[in-house]
Amino acid sequence: MERQREQAVVVLQEQLADGIFSMWIRCQAAETAKPGQFISMYTNDGSKLLPRPISICEIDKEQGMLRVVYRVTGENTGTKQFSEMKAGDTLPIIGPLGNGFPYELADGKRVFLMGGGIGVPPILELAKQMRCEKKQIVVGYRDSQTFLKEEFEQNGEVYISTEDGSVGTKGNVMDAIREQALEADMIYACGPTPMLRAIKQYAEENNIVCYISLEERMACGIGACLACVCKSKEKDHHTNVNNKRICKDGPVFLSTEVEL
Ligand SMILES: Cc1cc2nc3c(=O)[nH]c(=O)nc-3n(C[C@H](O)[C@H](O)[C@H](O)COP(=O)(O)OP(=O)(O)OC[C@H]3O[C@@H](n4cnc5c(N)ncnc54)[C@H](O)[C@@H]3O)c2cc1C
Ligand code: FES
């Protein structure tokens, strides 16, 4: 389905941690959004033409609102401009985009929901919607600024890792799993590539079905420009090469489908 550009209205903007912001926006995209999908957010600055792809962190269908949680990457960036917006301001968006997590497959299973860094936010809506036997949320942060921790605690068993060891297991999410001797039948994960690579390897060694959400620089965000391809095992039927478009075919892939 062709997604229309629309004007979203900022409902609430909050700072959650150093450089990390949360924004609720009212938009039509909320009507059909699913966990693991993303929206393309445009700034109101004419010199920044390309949108910023940002994952959906929470969905409130009743109120027609989406929540995004994002990191400001520097001065004079689009994300910096988003962080300066106030309730009542408007911004153009397109969405929901991408495929989302197939969370229905987790029914009756013991599951790891894993997020690292700025890959943590999409895990929240996934945790809220997933109905599985055992929901183990394993999230990794740099330090004690464990944003969204309270929301996760309302939605499953939470295990935290921090790089500096200030909260939970010292190290990364895989260290937390080992330290706590956790086990799962299925994995859903989003985070930096080294983390996803380690999770993919662990899943394949242990025969665990694993879905990972990938991130790549994007331009069009709708499958037209091939800026965002990743290496896949199978040939893509559009391009006839071993590529998949993260924006359109993903961002969520079976770990065995892609090479990292
Ligand atoms: C599917 C997907 C989901 C994402 N979800 C989140 C999220 O929930 N929260 C969050 O903080 N970040 C998320 N990101 C990363 C986010 O898109 C970039 O941090 C952001 O686009 C950087 O924009 P900027 O204005 O800060 O930087 P600029 O330097 O001003 O960006 C310049 C251009 O490069 C693109 N770009 C730069 N870095 C990235 C990147 N890492 N990924 C894609 N495009 C990039 C920008 O979109 C923009 O077009 C996601 C990326 C993808 C692909
Ligand atoms: S960003 Fe253009 S094809 Fe994905």
PDB file of C-alpha atoms and ligand atoms in Angstrom:
ATOM      1  CA  MET A   1       0.000   0.000   0.000  1.00  0.00           C
ATOM      2  CA  GLU A   2       1.299   3.475  -0.928  1.00  0.00           C
ATOM      3  CA  ARG A   3       1.856   5.502   2.225  1.00  0.00           C
ATOM      4  CA  GLN A   4       0.831   9.154   2.145  1.00  0.00           C
ATOM      5  CA  ARG A   5       2.828  11.979   3.606  1.00  0.00           C
ATOM      6  CA  GLU A   6       0.831  13.580   6.433  1.00  0.00           C
ATOM      7  CA  GLN A   7       1.246  16.359   8.991  1.00  0.00           C
ATOM      8  CA  ALA A   8       1.704  14.853  12.438  1.00  0.00           C
ATOM      9  CA  VAL A   9       1.061  16.984  15.517  1.00  0.00           C
ATOM     10  CA  VAL A  10       3.428  16.837  18.490  1.00  0.00           C
ATOM     11  CA  VAL A  11       1.446  15.961  21.626  1.00  0.00           C
ATOM     12  CA  LEU A  12       4.234  15.508  24.169  1.00  0.00           C
ATOM     13  CA  GLN A  13       8.006  15.899  24.081  1.00  0.00           C
ATOM     14  CA  GLU A  14      10.165  14.728  27.002  1.00  0.00           C
ATOM     15  CA  GLN A  15      13.864  14.154  27.611  1.00  0.00           C
ATOM     16  CA  LEU A  16      14.508  10.639  28.997  1.00  0.00           C
ATOM     17  CA  ALA A  17      18.314  10.664  29.325  1.00  0.00           C
ATOM     18  CA  ASP A  18      21.347  12.579  28.031  1.00  0.00           C
ATOM     19  CA  GLY A  19      20.607  13.137  24.334  1.00  0.00           C
ATOM     20  CA  ILE A  20      17.604  10.773  24.357  1.00  0.00           C
ATOM     21  CA  PHE A  21      14.133  12.180  23.729  1.00  0.00           C
ATOM     22  CA  SER A  22      10.613  10.785  23.626  1.00  0.00           C
ATOM     23  CA  MET A  23       7.919  12.271  21.421  1.00  0.00           C
ATOM     24  CA  TRP A  24       4.225  11.368  21.170  1.00  0.00           C
ATOM     25  CA  ILE A  25       2.667  12.493  17.890  1.00  0.00           C
ATOM     26  CA  ARG A  26      -0.925  12.406  16.681  1.00  0.00           C
ATOM     27  CA  CYS A  27      -1.107  10.959  13.146  1.00  0.00           C
ATOM     28  CA  GLN A  28      -3.128   8.649  10.906  1.00  0.00           C
ATOM     29  CA  ALA A  29      -0.188   6.256  10.725  1.00  0.00           C
ATOM     30  CA  ALA A  30      -1.160   5.127  14.243  1.00  0.00           C
ATOM     31  CA  GLU A  31      -4.282   3.415  12.872  1.00  0.00           C
ATOM     32  CA  THR A  32      -2.396   0.599  11.158  1.00  0.00           C
ATOM     33  CA  ALA A  33       1.031   0.631  12.872  1.00  0.00           C
ATOM     34  CA  LYS A  34       2.580  -2.610  14.167  1.00  0.00           C
ATOM     35  CA  PRO A  35       5.572  -3.229  16.461  1.00  0.00           C
ATOM     36  CA  GLY A  36       8.869  -3.163  14.575  1.00  0.00           C
ATOM     37  CA  GLN A  37       7.655  -0.772  11.876  1.00  0.00           C
ATOM     38  CA  PHE A  38       9.097   2.717  11.537  1.00  0.00           C
ATOM     39  CA  ILE A  39       8.110   6.168  10.336  1.00  0.00           C
ATOM     40  CA  SER A  40      10.033   8.580   8.125  1.00  0.00           C
ATOM     41  CA  MET A  41      10.149  11.923   9.926  1.00  0.00           C
ATOM     42  CA  TYR A  42      10.873  15.140   8.012  1.00  0.00           C
ATOM     43  CA  THR A  43      12.200  18.322   9.562  1.00  0.00           C
ATOM     44  CA  ASN A  44      10.622  21.672   8.719  1.00  0.00           C
ATOM     45  CA  ASP A  45      14.067  22.866   7.544  1.00  0.00           C
ATOM     46  CA  GLY A  46      14.172  23.120   3.743  1.00  0.00           C
ATOM     47  CA  SER A  47      17.937  22.414   3.690  1.00  0.00           C
ATOM     48  CA  LYS A  48      17.310  18.902   5.071  1.00  0.00           C
ATOM     49  CA  LEU A  49      15.345  17.133   2.384  1.00  0.00           C
ATOM     50  CA  LEU A  50      15.738  13.511   3.437  1.00  0.00           C
ATOM     51  CA  PRO A  51      13.565  12.054   6.156  1.00  0.00           C
ATOM     52  CA  ARG A  52      14.926  10.390   9.316  1.00  0.00           C
ATOM     53  CA  PRO A  53      13.736   6.792   9.792  1.00  0.00           C
ATOM     54  CA  ILE A  54      12.699   6.300  13.437  1.00  0.00           C
ATOM     55  CA  SER A  55      11.196   3.132  14.943  1.00  0.00           C
ATOM     56  CA  ILE A  56       7.780   3.078  16.505  1.00  0.00           C
ATOM     57  CA  CYS A  57       8.213   2.701  20.261  1.00  0.00           C
ATOM     58  CA  GLU A  58       4.567   2.696  21.338  1.00  0.00           C
ATOM     59  CA  ILE A  59       1.192   2.728  19.599  1.00  0.00           C
ATOM     60  CA  ASP A  60      -2.006   4.194  21.058  1.00  0.00           C
ATOM     61  CA  LYS A  61      -4.677   3.374  18.474  1.00  0.00           C
ATOM     62  CA  GLU A  62      -7.530   4.799  20.566  1.00  0.00           C
ATOM     63  CA  GLN A  63      -5.957   8.238  20.751  1.00  0.00           C
ATOM     64  CA  GLY A  64      -4.446   7.968  17.239  1.00  0.00           C
ATOM     65  CA  MET A  65      -0.934   8.500  18.571  1.00  0.00           C
ATOM     66  CA  LEU A  66       2.550   7.045  18.094  1.00  0.00           C
ATOM     67  CA  ARG A  67       5.557   7.355  20.378  1.00  0.00           C
ATOM     68  CA  VAL A  68       9.105   7.585  19.079  1.00  0.00           C
ATOM     69  CA  VAL A  69      12.234   7.576  21.238  1.00  0.00           C
ATOM     70  CA  TYR A  70      15.294   8.952  19.517  1.00  0.00           C
ATOM     71  CA  ARG A  71      18.896   9.976  20.038  1.00  0.00           C
ATOM     72  CA  VAL A  72      20.123  13.430  19.046  1.00  0.00           C
ATOM     73  CA  THR A  73      23.212  12.633  16.990  1.00  0.00           C
ATOM     74  CA  GLY A  74      24.799  16.094  17.034  1.00  0.00           C
ATOM     75  CA  GLU A  75      24.331  19.827  16.625  1.00  0.00           C
ATOM     76  CA  ASN A  76      22.657  20.972  13.420  1.00  0.00           C
ATOM     77  CA  THR A  77      21.120  17.542  12.770  1.00  0.00           C
ATOM     78  CA  GLY A  78      17.534  16.631  12.023  1.00  0.00           C
ATOM     79  CA  THR A  79      17.194  14.816  15.330  1.00  0.00           C
ATOM     80  CA  LYS A  80      18.362  17.968  17.157  1.00  0.00           C
ATOM     81  CA  GLN A  81      15.590  19.872  15.401  1.00  0.00           C
ATOM     82  CA  PHE A  82      13.029  17.232  16.451  1.00  0.00           C
ATOM     83  CA  SER A  83      14.174  17.602  20.063  1.00  0.00           C
ATOM     84  CA  GLU A  84      13.404  21.332  19.975  1.00  0.00           C
ATOM     85  CA  MET A  85       9.785  20.815  18.910  1.00  0.00           C
ATOM     86  CA  LYS A  86       6.978  21.525  21.385  1.00  0.00           C
ATOM     87  CA  ALA A  87       3.416  20.283  21.863  1.00  0.00           C
ATOM     88  CA  GLY A  88       1.247  21.708  19.094  1.00  0.00           C
ATOM     89  CA  ASP A  89       4.066  21.907  16.516  1.00  0.00           C
ATOM     90  CA  THR A  90       3.614  19.909  13.314  1.00  0.00           C
ATOM     91  CA  LEU A  91       6.006  17.835  11.228  1.00  0.00           C
ATOM     92  CA  PRO A  92       5.551  15.837   8.014  1.00  0.00           C
ATOM     93  CA  ILE A  93       5.843  12.067   8.337  1.00  0.00           C
ATOM     94  CA  ILE A  94       5.278   8.979   6.192  1.00  0.00           C
ATOM     95  CA  GLY A  95       4.311   5.692   7.749  1.00  0.00           C
ATOM     96  CA  PRO A  96       3.953   3.141   9.016  1.00  0.00           C
ATOM     97  CA  LEU A  97       6.814   1.717   6.930  1.00  0.00           C
ATOM     98  CA  GLY A  98       8.545  -1.661   6.830  1.00  0.00           C
ATOM     99  CA  ASN A  99       7.311  -5.100   7.772  1.00  0.00           C
ATOM    100  CA  GLY A 100       7.404  -5.203  11.591  1.00  0.00           C
ATOM    101  CA  PHE A 101       8.058  -8.115  13.953  1.00  0.00           C
ATOM    102  CA  PRO A 102       5.962 -11.282  13.364  1.00  0.00           C
ATOM    103  CA  TYR A 103       5.124 -11.456  17.077  1.00  0.00           C
ATOM    104  CA  GLU A 104       2.186 -13.879  16.617  1.00  0.00           C
ATOM    105  CA  LEU A 105       4.732 -16.660  15.994  1.00  0.00           C
ATOM    106  CA  ALA A 106       5.769 -16.451  19.656  1.00  0.00           C
ATOM    107  CA  ASP A 107       2.496 -17.797  21.048  1.00  0.00           C
ATOM    108  CA  GLY A 108       3.204 -20.471  23.655  1.00  0.00           C
ATOM    109  CA  LYS A 109       6.998 -19.977  23.431  1.00  0.00           C
ATOM    110  CA  ARG A 110       9.745 -18.794  25.781  1.00  0.00           C
ATOM    111  CA  VAL A 111      11.060 -15.666  24.150  1.00  0.00           C
ATOM    112  CA  PHE A 112      13.986 -13.247  24.405  1.00  0.00           C
ATOM    113  CA  LEU A 113      13.128  -9.680  23.425  1.00  0.00           C
ATOM    114  CA  MET A 114      16.517  -8.035  23.063  1.00  0.00           C
ATOM    115  CA  GLY A 115      17.379  -4.389  22.526  1.00  0.00           C
ATOM    116  CA  GLY A 116      20.657  -2.510  22.618  1.00  0.00           C
ATOM    117  CA  GLY A 117      21.318   1.239  22.709  1.00  0.00           C
ATOM    118  CA  ILE A 118      18.954   3.154  20.486  1.00  0.00           C
ATOM    119  CA  GLY A 119      17.606  -0.239  19.314  1.00  0.00           C
ATOM    120  CA  VAL A 120      15.828  -0.518  22.667  1.00  0.00           C
ATOM    121  CA  PRO A 121      12.688   1.576  21.838  1.00  0.00           C
ATOM    122  CA  PRO A 122      10.929  -0.754  19.312  1.00  0.00           C
ATOM    123  CA  ILE A 123      11.162  -3.596  21.817  1.00  0.00           C
ATOM    124  CA  LEU A 124       8.631  -1.822  24.072  1.00  0.00           C
ATOM    125  CA  GLU A 125       5.578  -2.063  21.773  1.00  0.00           C
ATOM    126  CA  LEU A 126       6.643  -5.593  20.869  1.00  0.00           C
ATOM    127  CA  ALA A 127       6.690  -6.520  24.571  1.00  0.00           C
ATOM    128  CA  LYS A 128       3.263  -4.944  25.043  1.00  0.00           C
ATOM    129  CA  GLN A 129       1.641  -6.847  22.179  1.00  0.00           C
ATOM    130  CA  MET A 130       3.379 -10.207  22.467  1.00  0.00           C
ATOM    131  CA  ARG A 131       1.393 -13.016  24.113  1.00  0.00           C
ATOM    132  CA  CYS A 132       3.978 -15.698  24.755  1.00  0.00           C
ATOM    133  CA  GLU A 133       4.599 -18.261  27.471  1.00  0.00           C
ATOM    134  CA  LYS A 134       7.655 -16.514  28.940  1.00  0.00           C
ATOM    135  CA  LYS A 135       8.651 -12.951  28.043  1.00  0.00           C
ATOM    136  CA  GLN A 136      12.298 -12.236  28.908  1.00  0.00           C
ATOM    137  CA  ILE A 137      13.241  -8.660  28.021  1.00  0.00           C
ATOM    138  CA  VAL A 138      17.021  -8.279  27.824  1.00  0.00           C
ATOM    139  CA  VAL A 139      18.111  -4.693  27.248  1.00  0.00           C
ATOM    140  CA  GLY A 140      21.587  -3.211  27.033  1.00  0.00           C
ATOM    141  CA  TYR A 141      22.697   0.340  27.789  1.00  0.00           C
ATOM    142  CA  ARG A 142      25.950   2.265  28.055  1.00  0.00           C
ATOM    143  CA  ASP A 143      25.463   3.363  31.672  1.00  0.00           C
ATOM    144  CA  SER A 144      22.895   3.887  34.415  1.00  0.00           C
ATOM    145  CA  GLN A 145      20.625   5.938  32.137  1.00  0.00           C
ATOM    146  CA  THR A 146      18.342   2.964  31.519  1.00  0.00           C
ATOM    147  CA  PHE A 147      15.564   4.756  29.648  1.00  0.00           C
ATOM    148  CA  LEU A 148      12.197   2.893  29.318  1.00  0.00           C
ATOM    149  CA  LYS A 149      13.154   0.438  32.107  1.00  0.00           C
ATOM    150  CA  GLU A 150       9.959   1.084  34.122  1.00  0.00           C
ATOM    151  CA  GLU A 151       7.759   0.518  31.051  1.00  0.00           C
ATOM    152  CA  PHE A 152       9.577  -2.764  30.327  1.00  0.00           C
ATOM    153  CA  GLU A 153       9.060  -3.922  33.912  1.00  0.00           C
ATOM    154  CA  GLN A 154       5.293  -3.680  33.382  1.00  0.00           C
ATOM    155  CA  ASN A 155       5.533  -5.997  30.391  1.00  0.00           C
ATOM    156  CA  GLY A 156       7.790  -8.936  31.259  1.00  0.00           C
ATOM    157  CA  GLU A 157      10.860 -10.160  33.185  1.00  0.00           C
ATOM    158  CA  VAL A 158      13.569  -7.552  32.665  1.00  0.00           C
ATOM    159  CA  TYR A 159      17.331  -8.220  32.525  1.00  0.00           C
ATOM    160  CA  ILE A 160      19.693  -5.297  32.048  1.00  0.00           C
ATOM    161  CA  SER A 161      23.281  -5.057  30.916  1.00  0.00           C
ATOM    162  CA  THR A 162      25.395  -1.911  31.026  1.00  0.00           C
ATOM    163  CA  GLU A 163      28.803  -1.362  29.471  1.00  0.00           C
ATOM    164  CA  ASP A 164      30.086   0.326  32.642  1.00  0.00           C
ATOM    165  CA  GLY A 165      28.503  -2.244  34.982  1.00  0.00           C
ATOM    166  CA  SER A 166      26.517   0.417  36.873  1.00  0.00           C
ATOM    167  CA  VAL A 167      23.219  -1.514  36.497  1.00  0.00           C
ATOM    168  CA  GLY A 168      22.647  -5.255  35.964  1.00  0.00           C
ATOM    169  CA  THR A 169      25.271  -7.360  34.198  1.00  0.00           C
ATOM    170  CA  LYS A 170      28.515  -5.646  33.185  1.00  0.00           C
ATOM    171  CA  GLY A 171      28.902  -6.080  29.430  1.00  0.00           C
ATOM    172  CA  ASN A 172      26.324  -6.604  26.705  1.00  0.00           C
ATOM    173  CA  VAL A 173      23.015  -8.406  26.341  1.00  0.00           C
ATOM    174  CA  MET A 174      24.703 -11.730  25.543  1.00  0.00           C
ATOM    175  CA  ASP A 175      26.685 -11.444  28.797  1.00  0.00           C
ATOM    176  CA  ALA A 176      23.371 -10.934  30.649  1.00  0.00           C
ATOM    177  CA  ILE A 177      21.917 -14.107  29.124  1.00  0.00           C
ATOM    178  CA  ARG A 178      24.994 -16.121  30.096  1.00  0.00           C
ATOM    179  CA  GLU A 179      25.235 -14.677  33.601  1.00  0.00           C
ATOM    180  CA  GLN A 180      21.552 -15.349  34.322  1.00  0.00           C
ATOM    181  CA  ALA A 181      21.583 -18.737  32.487  1.00  0.00           C
ATOM    182  CA  LEU A 182      18.487 -17.689  30.519  1.00  0.00           C
ATOM    183  CA  GLU A 183      16.974 -19.892  27.825  1.00  0.00           C
ATOM    184  CA  ALA A 184      14.520 -19.236  24.994  1.00  0.00           C
ATOM    185  CA  ASP A 185      12.827 -20.919  22.019  1.00  0.00           C
ATOM    186  CA  MET A 186      12.643 -17.705  19.982  1.00  0.00           C
ATOM    187  CA  ILE A 187      14.456 -14.368  19.790  1.00  0.00           C
ATOM    188  CA  TYR A 188      13.417 -10.900  18.602  1.00  0.00           C
ATOM    189  CA  ALA A 189      16.187  -8.292  18.591  1.00  0.00           C
ATOM    190  CA  CYS A 190      17.068  -4.749  17.569  1.00  0.00           C
ATOM    191  CA  GLY A 191      20.353  -2.957  18.131  1.00  0.00           C
ATOM    192  CA  PRO A 192      23.793  -2.197  16.744  1.00  0.00           C
ATOM    193  CA  THR A 193      25.233  -4.584  14.154  1.00  0.00           C
ATOM    194  CA  PRO A 194      27.917  -6.179  16.421  1.00  0.00           C
ATOM    195  CA  MET A 195      25.184  -7.050  18.933  1.00  0.00           C
ATOM    196  CA  LEU A 196      22.942  -8.502  16.199  1.00  0.00           C
ATOM    197  CA  ARG A 197      25.870 -10.481  14.790  1.00  0.00           C
ATOM    198  CA  ALA A 198      26.492 -12.077  18.195  1.00  0.00           C
ATOM    199  CA  ILE A 199      22.788 -12.846  18.649  1.00  0.00           C
ATOM    200  CA  LYS A 200      22.527 -14.325  15.137  1.00  0.00           C
ATOM    201  CA  GLN A 201      25.488 -16.602  15.838  1.00  0.00           C
ATOM    202  CA  TYR A 202      24.085 -17.682  19.226  1.00  0.00           C
ATOM    203  CA  ALA A 203      20.651 -18.380  17.682  1.00  0.00           C
ATOM    204  CA  GLU A 204      22.080 -20.419  14.826  1.00  0.00           C
ATOM    205  CA  GLU A 205      24.372 -22.433  17.120  1.00  0.00           C
ATOM    206  CA  ASN A 206      21.425 -23.240  19.373  1.00  0.00           C
ATOM    207  CA  ASN A 207      18.805 -23.760  16.620  1.00  0.00           C
ATOM    208  CA  ILE A 208      16.681 -20.878  17.854  1.00  0.00           C
ATOM    209  CA  VAL A 209      14.375 -19.028  15.449  1.00  0.00           C
ATOM    210  CA  CYS A 210      15.551 -15.422  15.547  1.00  0.00           C
ATOM    211  CA  TYR A 211      14.182 -12.212  14.028  1.00  0.00           C
ATOM    212  CA  ILE A 212      16.474  -9.190  13.903  1.00  0.00           C
ATOM    213  CA  SER A 213      15.688  -5.595  12.996  1.00  0.00           C
ATOM    214  CA  LEU A 214      18.448  -4.019  10.889  1.00  0.00           C
ATOM    215  CA  GLU A 215      19.451  -0.395  10.516  1.00  0.00           C
ATOM    216  CA  GLU A 216      21.041   1.216   7.491  1.00  0.00           C
ATOM    217  CA  ARG A 217      21.261   4.726   6.097  1.00  0.00           C
ATOM    218  CA  MET A 218      18.145   5.408   4.045  1.00  0.00           C
ATOM    219  CA  ALA A 219      17.124   7.915   1.434  1.00  0.00           C
ATOM    220  CA  CYS A 220      13.651   7.293  -0.016  1.00  0.00           C
ATOM    221  CA  GLY A 221      12.476   4.953   2.772  1.00  0.00           C
ATOM    222  CA  ILE A 222       9.955   3.276   0.447  1.00  0.00           C
ATOM    223  CA  GLY A 223      11.979   0.791  -1.580  1.00  0.00           C
ATOM    224  CA  ALA A 224      12.749   2.912  -4.657  1.00  0.00           C
ATOM    225  CA  CYS A 225      16.410   4.005  -4.410  1.00  0.00           C
ATOM    226  CA  LEU A 226      18.357   0.939  -3.105  1.00  0.00           C
ATOM    227  CA  ALA A 227      20.318   3.131  -0.650  1.00  0.00           C
ATOM    228  CA  CYS A 228      19.562   0.740   2.184  1.00  0.00           C
ATOM    229  CA  VAL A 229      20.396  -2.741   0.897  1.00  0.00           C
ATOM    230  CA  CYS A 230      21.935  -5.477   3.032  1.00  0.00           C
ATOM    231  CA  LYS A 231      23.449  -8.777   1.915  1.00  0.00           C
ATOM    232  CA  SER A 232      20.976 -11.644   1.780  1.00  0.00           C
ATOM    233  CA  LYS A 233      21.385 -15.386   1.296  1.00  0.00           C
ATOM    234  CA  GLU A 234      18.734 -15.547  -1.464  1.00  0.00           C
ATOM    235  CA  LYS A 235      18.597 -13.451  -4.638  1.00  0.00           C
ATOM    236  CA  ASP A 236      16.153 -10.526  -4.476  1.00  0.00           C
ATOM    237  CA  HIS A 237      13.433 -10.865  -7.143  1.00  0.00           C
ATOM    238  CA  HIS A 238      13.575  -7.101  -7.892  1.00  0.00           C
ATOM    239  CA  THR A 239      17.302  -6.747  -8.462  1.00  0.00           C
ATOM    240  CA  ASN A 240      18.293 -10.403  -9.086  1.00  0.00           C
ATOM    241  CA  VAL A 241      21.296  -9.997  -6.765  1.00  0.00           C
ATOM    242  CA  ASN A 242      21.870 -11.080  -3.176  1.00  0.00           C
ATOM    243  CA  ASN A 243      20.408  -7.942  -1.679  1.00  0.00           C
ATOM    244  CA  LYS A 244      17.419  -6.977   0.387  1.00  0.00           C
ATOM    245  CA  ARG A 245      16.093  -3.474   0.911  1.00  0.00           C
ATOM    246  CA  ILE A 246      15.958  -2.819   4.628  1.00  0.00           C
ATOM    247  CA  CYS A 247      13.231  -0.166   4.311  1.00  0.00           C
ATOM    248  CA  LYS A 248      10.828  -2.293   2.269  1.00  0.00           C
ATOM    249  CA  ASP A 249      11.751  -5.981   2.714  1.00  0.00           C
ATOM    250  CA  GLY A 250      12.683  -5.309   6.368  1.00  0.00           C
ATOM    251  CA  PRO A 251      13.727  -3.819   8.665  1.00  0.00           C
ATOM    252  CA  VAL A 252      12.949  -7.169  10.336  1.00  0.00           C
ATOM    253  CA  PHE A 253      14.547 -10.303   8.871  1.00  0.00           C
ATOM    254  CA  LEU A 254      14.944 -13.909   9.911  1.00  0.00           C
ATOM    255  CA  SER A 255      18.555 -14.080  11.080  1.00  0.00           C
ATOM    256  CA  THR A 256      19.265 -16.892   8.619  1.00  0.00           C
ATOM    257  CA  GLU A 257      18.065 -14.750   5.670  1.00  0.00           C
ATOM    258  CA  VAL A 258      20.768 -12.076   5.950  1.00  0.00           C
ATOM    259  CA  GLU A 259      24.536 -11.790   6.279  1.00  0.00           C
ATOM    260  CA  LEU A 260      25.944  -9.342   8.797  1.00  0.00           C
TER     261      LEU A 260
HETATM  262  C1  LIG B   1      14.651   1.318  10.385  1.00  0.00           C
HETATM  263  C2  LIG B   1      15.388   2.310  11.256  1.00  0.00           C
HETATM  264  C3  LIG B   1      14.898   2.596  12.515  1.00  0.00           C
HETATM  265  C4  LIG B   1      15.553   3.526  13.334  1.00  0.00           C
HETATM  266  N1  LIG B   1      15.006   3.781  14.569  1.00  0.00           N
HETATM  267  C5  LIG B   1      15.606   4.707  15.349  1.00  0.00           C
HETATM  268  C6  LIG B   1      15.033   5.018  16.624  1.00  0.00           C
HETATM  269  O1  LIG B   1      13.989   4.468  17.043  1.00  0.00           O
HETATM  270  N2  LIG B   1      15.654   5.967  17.369  1.00  0.00           N
HETATM  271  C7  LIG B   1      16.805   6.603  16.926  1.00  0.00           C
HETATM  272  O2  LIG B   1      17.334   7.462  17.647  1.00  0.00           O
HETATM  273  N3  LIG B   1      17.355   6.304  15.741  1.00  0.00           N
HETATM  274  C8  LIG B   1      16.782   5.387  14.945  1.00  0.00           C
HETATM  275  N4  LIG B   1      17.347   5.106  13.723  1.00  0.00           N
HETATM  276  C9  LIG B   1      18.553   5.845  13.324  1.00  0.00           C
HETATM  277  C10 LIG B   1      18.130   7.230  12.821  1.00  0.00           C
HETATM  278  O3  LIG B   1      17.446   7.109  11.591  1.00  0.00           O
HETATM  279  C11 LIG B   1      19.361   8.132  12.626  1.00  0.00           C
HETATM  280  O4  LIG B   1      20.035   8.304  13.844  1.00  0.00           O
HETATM  281  C12 LIG B   1      18.923   9.477  12.087  1.00  0.00           C
HETATM  282  O5  LIG B   1      18.395   9.363  10.783  1.00  0.00           O
HETATM  283  C13 LIG B   1      20.091  10.446  12.085  1.00  0.00           C
HETATM  284  O6  LIG B   1      19.574  11.656  11.636  1.00  0.00           O
HETATM  285  P1  LIG B   1      20.177  13.051  12.151  1.00  0.00           P
HETATM  286  O7  LIG B   1      19.266  14.128  11.684  1.00  0.00           O
HETATM  287  O8  LIG B   1      20.423  12.991  13.623  1.00  0.00           O
HETATM  288  O9  LIG B   1      21.609  13.091  11.506  1.00  0.00           O
HETATM  289  P2  LIG B   1      22.135  13.758  10.121  1.00  0.00           P
HETATM  290  O10 LIG B   1      23.597  13.628  10.204  1.00  0.00           O
HETATM  291  O11 LIG B   1      21.554  15.153  10.040  1.00  0.00           O
HETATM  292  O12 LIG B   1      21.520  12.844   9.057  1.00  0.00           O
HETATM  293  C14 LIG B   1      21.861  13.012   7.700  1.00  0.00           C
HETATM  294  C15 LIG B   1      21.151  11.980   6.863  1.00  0.00           C
HETATM  295  O13 LIG B   1      21.692  10.670   7.097  1.00  0.00           O
HETATM  296  C16 LIG B   1      20.675   9.777   7.511  1.00  0.00           C
HETATM  297  N5  LIG B   1      21.213   8.935   8.587  1.00  0.00           N
HETATM  298  C17 LIG B   1      22.224   9.271   9.432  1.00  0.00           C
HETATM  299  N6  LIG B   1      22.430   8.261  10.307  1.00  0.00           N
HETATM  300  C18 LIG B   1      21.545   7.286  10.004  1.00  0.00           C
HETATM  301  C19 LIG B   1      21.273   6.004  10.534  1.00  0.00           C
HETATM  302  N7  LIG B   1      21.974   5.502  11.579  1.00  0.00           N
HETATM  303  N8  LIG B   1      20.283   5.276   9.991  1.00  0.00           N
HETATM  304  C20 LIG B   1      19.587   5.761   8.944  1.00  0.00           C
HETATM  305  N9  LIG B   1      19.788   6.969   8.388  1.00  0.00           N
HETATM  306  C21 LIG B   1      20.761   7.727   8.905  1.00  0.00           C
HETATM  307  C22 LIG B   1      19.566  10.683   8.035  1.00  0.00           C
HETATM  308  O14 LIG B   1      18.287  10.038   7.965  1.00  0.00           O
HETATM  309  C23 LIG B   1      19.648  11.862   7.131  1.00  0.00           C
HETATM  310  O15 LIG B   1      18.974  11.619   5.934  1.00  0.00           O
HETATM  311  C24 LIG B   1      16.727   4.174  12.878  1.00  0.00           C
HETATM  312  C25 LIG B   1      17.222   3.885  11.621  1.00  0.00           C
HETATM  313  C26 LIG B   1      16.573   2.962  10.807  1.00  0.00           C
HETATM  314  C27 LIG B   1      17.121   2.668   9.459  1.00  0.00           C
HETATM  315  S1  FES B   2      15.896   3.817   1.382  1.00  0.00           S
HETATM  316 FE1  FES B   2      15.444   3.790  -0.733  1.00  0.00          FE
HETATM  317  S2  FES B   2      15.273   1.658  -1.146  1.00  0.00           S
HETATM  318 FE2  FES B   2      15.463   1.747   1.021  1.00  0.00          FE
END
